[in-house]
Short mmCIF file of C-alpha atoms and ligand atoms in Angstrom, two decimals:
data_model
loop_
_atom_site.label_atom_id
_atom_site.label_comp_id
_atom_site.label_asym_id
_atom_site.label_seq_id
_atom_site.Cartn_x
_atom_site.Cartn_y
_atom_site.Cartn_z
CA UNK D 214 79.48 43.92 65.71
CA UNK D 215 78.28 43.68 62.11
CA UNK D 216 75.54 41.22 63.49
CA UNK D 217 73.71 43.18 60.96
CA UNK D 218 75.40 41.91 57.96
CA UNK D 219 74.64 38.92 55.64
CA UNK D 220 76.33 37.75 53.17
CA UNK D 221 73.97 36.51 50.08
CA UNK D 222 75.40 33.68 47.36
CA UNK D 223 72.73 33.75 44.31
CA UNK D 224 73.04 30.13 42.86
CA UNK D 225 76.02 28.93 43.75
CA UNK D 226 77.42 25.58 42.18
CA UNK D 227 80.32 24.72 43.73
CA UNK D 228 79.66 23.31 47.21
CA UNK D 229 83.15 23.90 47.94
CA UNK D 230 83.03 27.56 47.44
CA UNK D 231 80.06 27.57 49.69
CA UNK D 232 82.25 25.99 52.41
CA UNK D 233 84.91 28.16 51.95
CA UNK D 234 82.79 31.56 52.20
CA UNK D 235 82.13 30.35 55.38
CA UNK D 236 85.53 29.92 56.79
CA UNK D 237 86.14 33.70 54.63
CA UNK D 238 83.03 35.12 57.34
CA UNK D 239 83.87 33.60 60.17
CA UNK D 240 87.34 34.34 60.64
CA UNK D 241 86.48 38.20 60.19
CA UNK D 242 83.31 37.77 62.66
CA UNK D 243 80.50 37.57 60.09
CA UNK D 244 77.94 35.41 60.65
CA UNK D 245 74.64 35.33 58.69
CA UNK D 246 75.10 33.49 55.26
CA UNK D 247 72.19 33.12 53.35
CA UNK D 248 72.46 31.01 50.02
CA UNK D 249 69.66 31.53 47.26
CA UNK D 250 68.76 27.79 45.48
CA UNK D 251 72.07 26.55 45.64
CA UNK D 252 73.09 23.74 43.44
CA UNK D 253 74.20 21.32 46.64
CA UNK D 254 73.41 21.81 49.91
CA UNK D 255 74.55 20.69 52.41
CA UNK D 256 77.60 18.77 51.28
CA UNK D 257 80.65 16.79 52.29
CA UNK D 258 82.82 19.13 50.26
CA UNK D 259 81.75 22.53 51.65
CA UNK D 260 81.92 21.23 55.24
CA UNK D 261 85.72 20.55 54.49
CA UNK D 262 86.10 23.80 52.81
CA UNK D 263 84.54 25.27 55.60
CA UNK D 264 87.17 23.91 58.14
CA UNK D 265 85.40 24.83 61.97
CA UNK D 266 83.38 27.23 60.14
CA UNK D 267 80.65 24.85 59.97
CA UNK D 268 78.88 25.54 62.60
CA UNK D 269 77.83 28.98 60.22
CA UNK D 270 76.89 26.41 57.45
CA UNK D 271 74.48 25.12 59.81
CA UNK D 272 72.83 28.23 60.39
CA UNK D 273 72.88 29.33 56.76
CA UNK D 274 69.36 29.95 55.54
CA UNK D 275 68.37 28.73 52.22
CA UNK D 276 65.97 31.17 50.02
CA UNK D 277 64.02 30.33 46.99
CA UNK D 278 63.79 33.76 45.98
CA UNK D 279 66.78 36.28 46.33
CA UNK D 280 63.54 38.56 47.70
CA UNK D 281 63.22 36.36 50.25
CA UNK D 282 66.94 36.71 51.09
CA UNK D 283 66.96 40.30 51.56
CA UNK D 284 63.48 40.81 52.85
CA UNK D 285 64.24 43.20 56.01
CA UNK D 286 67.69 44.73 54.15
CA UNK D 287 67.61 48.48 54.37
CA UNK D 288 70.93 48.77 52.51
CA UNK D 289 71.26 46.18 49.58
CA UNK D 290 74.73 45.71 47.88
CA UNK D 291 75.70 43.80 44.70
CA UNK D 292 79.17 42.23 43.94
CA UNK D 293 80.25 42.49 40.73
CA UNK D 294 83.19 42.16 38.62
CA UNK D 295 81.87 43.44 35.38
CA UNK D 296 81.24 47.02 34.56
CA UNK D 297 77.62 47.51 33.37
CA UNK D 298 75.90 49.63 30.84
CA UNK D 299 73.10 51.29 32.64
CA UNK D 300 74.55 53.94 35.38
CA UNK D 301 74.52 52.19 38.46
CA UNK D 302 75.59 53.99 41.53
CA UNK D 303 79.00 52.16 42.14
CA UNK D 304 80.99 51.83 45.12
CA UNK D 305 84.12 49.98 45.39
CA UNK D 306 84.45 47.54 48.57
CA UNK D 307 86.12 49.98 50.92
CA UNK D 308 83.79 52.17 50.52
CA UNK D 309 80.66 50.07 51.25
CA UNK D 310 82.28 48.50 53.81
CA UNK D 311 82.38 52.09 55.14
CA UNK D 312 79.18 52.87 54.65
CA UNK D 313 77.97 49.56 56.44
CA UNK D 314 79.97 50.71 59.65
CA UNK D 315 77.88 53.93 59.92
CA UNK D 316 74.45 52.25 59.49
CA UNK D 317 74.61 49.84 63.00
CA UNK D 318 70.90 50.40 63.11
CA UNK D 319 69.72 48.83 59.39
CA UNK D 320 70.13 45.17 57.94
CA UNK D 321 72.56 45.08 55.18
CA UNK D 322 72.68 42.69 52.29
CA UNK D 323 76.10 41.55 50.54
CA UNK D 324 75.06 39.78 47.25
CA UNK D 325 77.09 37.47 45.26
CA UNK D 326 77.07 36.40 41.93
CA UNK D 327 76.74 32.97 40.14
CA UNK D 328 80.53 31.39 39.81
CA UNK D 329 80.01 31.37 35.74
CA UNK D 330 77.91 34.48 34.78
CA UNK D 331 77.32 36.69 38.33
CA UNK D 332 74.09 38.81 38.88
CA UNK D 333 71.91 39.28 36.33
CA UNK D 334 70.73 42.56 35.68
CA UNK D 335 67.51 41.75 37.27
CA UNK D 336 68.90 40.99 40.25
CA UNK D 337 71.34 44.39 40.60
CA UNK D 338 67.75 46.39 39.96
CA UNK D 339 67.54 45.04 43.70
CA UNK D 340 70.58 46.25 45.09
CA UNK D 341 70.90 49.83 45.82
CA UNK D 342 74.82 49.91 45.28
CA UNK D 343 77.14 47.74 42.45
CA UNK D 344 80.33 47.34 44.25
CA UNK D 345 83.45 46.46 43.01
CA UNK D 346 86.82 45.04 44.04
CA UNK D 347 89.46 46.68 42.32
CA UNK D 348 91.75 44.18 40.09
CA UNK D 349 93.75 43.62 36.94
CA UNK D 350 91.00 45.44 34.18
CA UNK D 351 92.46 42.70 32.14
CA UNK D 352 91.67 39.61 34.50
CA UNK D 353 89.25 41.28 37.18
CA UNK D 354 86.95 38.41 38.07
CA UNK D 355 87.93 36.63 41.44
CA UNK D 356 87.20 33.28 42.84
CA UNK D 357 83.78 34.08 44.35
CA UNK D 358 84.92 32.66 47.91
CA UNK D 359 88.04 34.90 47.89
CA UNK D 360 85.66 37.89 46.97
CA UNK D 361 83.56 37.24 50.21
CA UNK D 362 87.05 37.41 51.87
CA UNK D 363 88.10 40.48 50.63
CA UNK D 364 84.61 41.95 51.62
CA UNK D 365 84.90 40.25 54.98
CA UNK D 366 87.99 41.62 55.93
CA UNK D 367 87.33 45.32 55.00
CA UNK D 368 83.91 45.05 56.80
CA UNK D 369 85.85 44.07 59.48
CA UNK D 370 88.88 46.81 58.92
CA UNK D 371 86.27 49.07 59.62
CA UNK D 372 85.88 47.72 63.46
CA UNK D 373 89.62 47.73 64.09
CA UNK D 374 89.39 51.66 64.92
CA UNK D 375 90.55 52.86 61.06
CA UNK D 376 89.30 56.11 59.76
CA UNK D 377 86.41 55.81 57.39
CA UNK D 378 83.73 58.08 56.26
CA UNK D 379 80.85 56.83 54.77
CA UNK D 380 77.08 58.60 54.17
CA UNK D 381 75.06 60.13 57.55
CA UNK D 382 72.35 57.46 58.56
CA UNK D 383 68.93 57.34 57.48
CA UNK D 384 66.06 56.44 59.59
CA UNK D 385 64.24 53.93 59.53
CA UNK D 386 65.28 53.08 55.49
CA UNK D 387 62.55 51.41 53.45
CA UNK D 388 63.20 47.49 53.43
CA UNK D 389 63.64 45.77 50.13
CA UNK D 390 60.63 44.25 50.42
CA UNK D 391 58.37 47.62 51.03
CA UNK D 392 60.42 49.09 47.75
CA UNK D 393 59.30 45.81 45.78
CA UNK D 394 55.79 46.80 46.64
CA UNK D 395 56.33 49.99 45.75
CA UNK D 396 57.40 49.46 42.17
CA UNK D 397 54.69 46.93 41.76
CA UNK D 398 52.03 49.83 42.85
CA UNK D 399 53.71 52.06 40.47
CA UNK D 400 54.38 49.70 37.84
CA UNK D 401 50.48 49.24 38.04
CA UNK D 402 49.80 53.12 37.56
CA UNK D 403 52.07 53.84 34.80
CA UNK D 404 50.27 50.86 32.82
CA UNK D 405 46.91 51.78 34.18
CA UNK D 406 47.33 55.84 33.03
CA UNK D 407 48.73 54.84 30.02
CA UNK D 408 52.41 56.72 30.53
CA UNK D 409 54.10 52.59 30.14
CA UNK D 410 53.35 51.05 26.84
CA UNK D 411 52.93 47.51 27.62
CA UNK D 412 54.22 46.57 24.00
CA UNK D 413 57.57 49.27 24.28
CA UNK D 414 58.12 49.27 27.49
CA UNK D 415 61.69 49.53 27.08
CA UNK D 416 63.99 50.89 30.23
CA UNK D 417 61.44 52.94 31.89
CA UNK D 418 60.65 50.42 35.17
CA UNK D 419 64.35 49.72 35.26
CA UNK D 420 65.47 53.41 35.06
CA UNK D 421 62.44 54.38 37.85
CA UNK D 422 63.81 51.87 40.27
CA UNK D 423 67.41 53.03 39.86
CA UNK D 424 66.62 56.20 40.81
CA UNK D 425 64.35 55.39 43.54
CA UNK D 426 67.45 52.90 44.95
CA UNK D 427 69.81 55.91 44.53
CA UNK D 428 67.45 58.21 46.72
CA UNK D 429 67.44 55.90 49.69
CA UNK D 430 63.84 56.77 50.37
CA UNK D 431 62.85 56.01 53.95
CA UNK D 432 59.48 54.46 55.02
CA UNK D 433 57.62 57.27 55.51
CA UNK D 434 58.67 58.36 52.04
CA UNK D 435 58.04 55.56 50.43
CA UNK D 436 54.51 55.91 52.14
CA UNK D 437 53.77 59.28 50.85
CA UNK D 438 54.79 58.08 47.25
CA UNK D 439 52.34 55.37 47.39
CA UNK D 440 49.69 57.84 48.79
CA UNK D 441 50.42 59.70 45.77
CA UNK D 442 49.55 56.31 43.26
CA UNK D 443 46.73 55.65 45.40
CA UNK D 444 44.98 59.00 44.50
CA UNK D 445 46.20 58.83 41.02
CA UNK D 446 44.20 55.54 40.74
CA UNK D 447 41.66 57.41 42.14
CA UNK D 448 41.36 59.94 39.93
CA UNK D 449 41.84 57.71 36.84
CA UNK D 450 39.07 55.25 37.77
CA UNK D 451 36.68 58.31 38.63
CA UNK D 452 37.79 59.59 35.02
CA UNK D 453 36.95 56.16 33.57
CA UNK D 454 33.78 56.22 34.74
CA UNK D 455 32.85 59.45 33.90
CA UNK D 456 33.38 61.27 37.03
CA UNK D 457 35.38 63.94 37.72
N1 LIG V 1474 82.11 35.33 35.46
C1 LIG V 1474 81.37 36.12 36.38
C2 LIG V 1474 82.15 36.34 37.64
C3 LIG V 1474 81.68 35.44 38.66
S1 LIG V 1474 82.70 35.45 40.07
C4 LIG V 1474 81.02 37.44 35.79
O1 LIG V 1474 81.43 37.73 34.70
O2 LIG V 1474 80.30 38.23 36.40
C5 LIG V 1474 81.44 35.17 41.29
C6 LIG V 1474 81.00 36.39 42.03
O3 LIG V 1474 82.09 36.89 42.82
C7 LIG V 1474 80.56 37.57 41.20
O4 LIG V 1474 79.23 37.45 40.76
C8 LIG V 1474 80.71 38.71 42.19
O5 LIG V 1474 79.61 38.72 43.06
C9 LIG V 1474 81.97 38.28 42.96
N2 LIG V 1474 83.17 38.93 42.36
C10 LIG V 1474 84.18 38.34 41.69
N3 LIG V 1474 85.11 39.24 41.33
C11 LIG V 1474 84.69 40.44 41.81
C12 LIG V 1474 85.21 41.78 41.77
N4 LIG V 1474 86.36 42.08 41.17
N5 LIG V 1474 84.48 42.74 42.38
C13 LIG V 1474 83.30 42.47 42.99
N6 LIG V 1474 82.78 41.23 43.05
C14 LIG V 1474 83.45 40.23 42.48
#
């Protein structure tokens, strides 16, 4: 049960907060934390914040890259408290937590913000879903141990038998790492045909990878799509040359 899940902290500084995440998983079964460059690691303080939890802390993997830390995610989920300009798709936790119990079969990333400033919009063009936990709009942003909690505990709501609905299952989702690919490939073509002005490139990789995230391609999709920039290339080079 939810074997599948990790929990991601991008950056985090306190050690104690680290420690106490921990404790937040285990008590609602979760088990895989991975932490992103953290500022201390390991540490006296988030073994006592842990509290018997500690045998997750020394399991936790420890990523340079938050790539690296979702690598084989099919599903990819950003926490955050602040409402953002461009349209992400939002969910709010209970939700995704839904949506996680229908899809047993992929890996599933929660990601966590920094304690001070969260995700930075570079890092949400990696998650497929901005999810929120609902809170004061005046005062929304919580502690970011006690947000793993509340996440924890509705992931684990969902195993306890309750009703949820959540979207059909995909096969075989492309990872986060073949989608990376992907938008390199195509951020390669758009320069190379000349649609992407290097020197105005404004929103238009950002905007192309939002609604490739929404549309949940699978691998085989993702497959054809690069098919598709391969001939382009193709084409363009044969053009360049003076081909056809
Ligand atoms: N000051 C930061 C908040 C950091 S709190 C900001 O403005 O973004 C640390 C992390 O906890 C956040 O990055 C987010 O991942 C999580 N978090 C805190 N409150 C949350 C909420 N209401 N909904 C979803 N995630 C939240």
């Amino acid at each position: 049960m939810l074997a599948n899940v990790r929990i991601v902290l991008v950056n985090p500084t306190h050690p104690g907060n680290i420690g106490a995440a921990a404790r937040a998983m285990k008590v609602m079964c979760l088990e895989r934390l991975v932490l992103v460059q953290p500022r201390l690691f390991p540490s006296a303080e988030a073994t006592a914040l842990a509290s018997g939890a500690d045998d997750l802390l020394a399991r936790a993997r420890v990523c340079d890259t938050l790539d690296a830390a979702i690598d084989s995610c099919g599903l990819v989920i950003g926490a955050s408290a602040r409402v953002r300009n461009l349209r992400w798709p939002k969910i709010d936790v209970r939700d995704a937590a839904a949506m996680v119990a229908h899809r047993p079969e992929a890996d599933v990333a929660f990601v966590f913000g920094r304690e001070h400033s969260g995700l930075t919009n570079d890092e949400l063009e990696r998650c497929h879903y901005l999810m929120n936990i609902p809170a004061n709009p005046g005062y929304s942003s919580l502690n970011l141990a006690a947000a793993v909690q509340v996440v924890a505990y509705e992931l684990m709501m969902t195993q306890a038998g309750s009703q949820v609905t959540g979207e059909t299952t995909g096969e075989d989702l492309a990872t986060a790492t073949e989608l990376n690919n992907f938008y390199d490939h195509l951020h390669r073509v758009v320069l190379d045909i000349g649609f992407l002005d290097p020197d105005s490139p404004r929103q238009l990789m950002r905007r192309l990878k939002l609604l490739f995230n929404r549309a949940r391609p699978d691998r085989t999709e993702i497959n054809i799509l690069r098919g598709i920039l391969t001939a382009v290339e193709g084409v363009n080079r044969a053009r360049g040359s003076g081909g056809v």
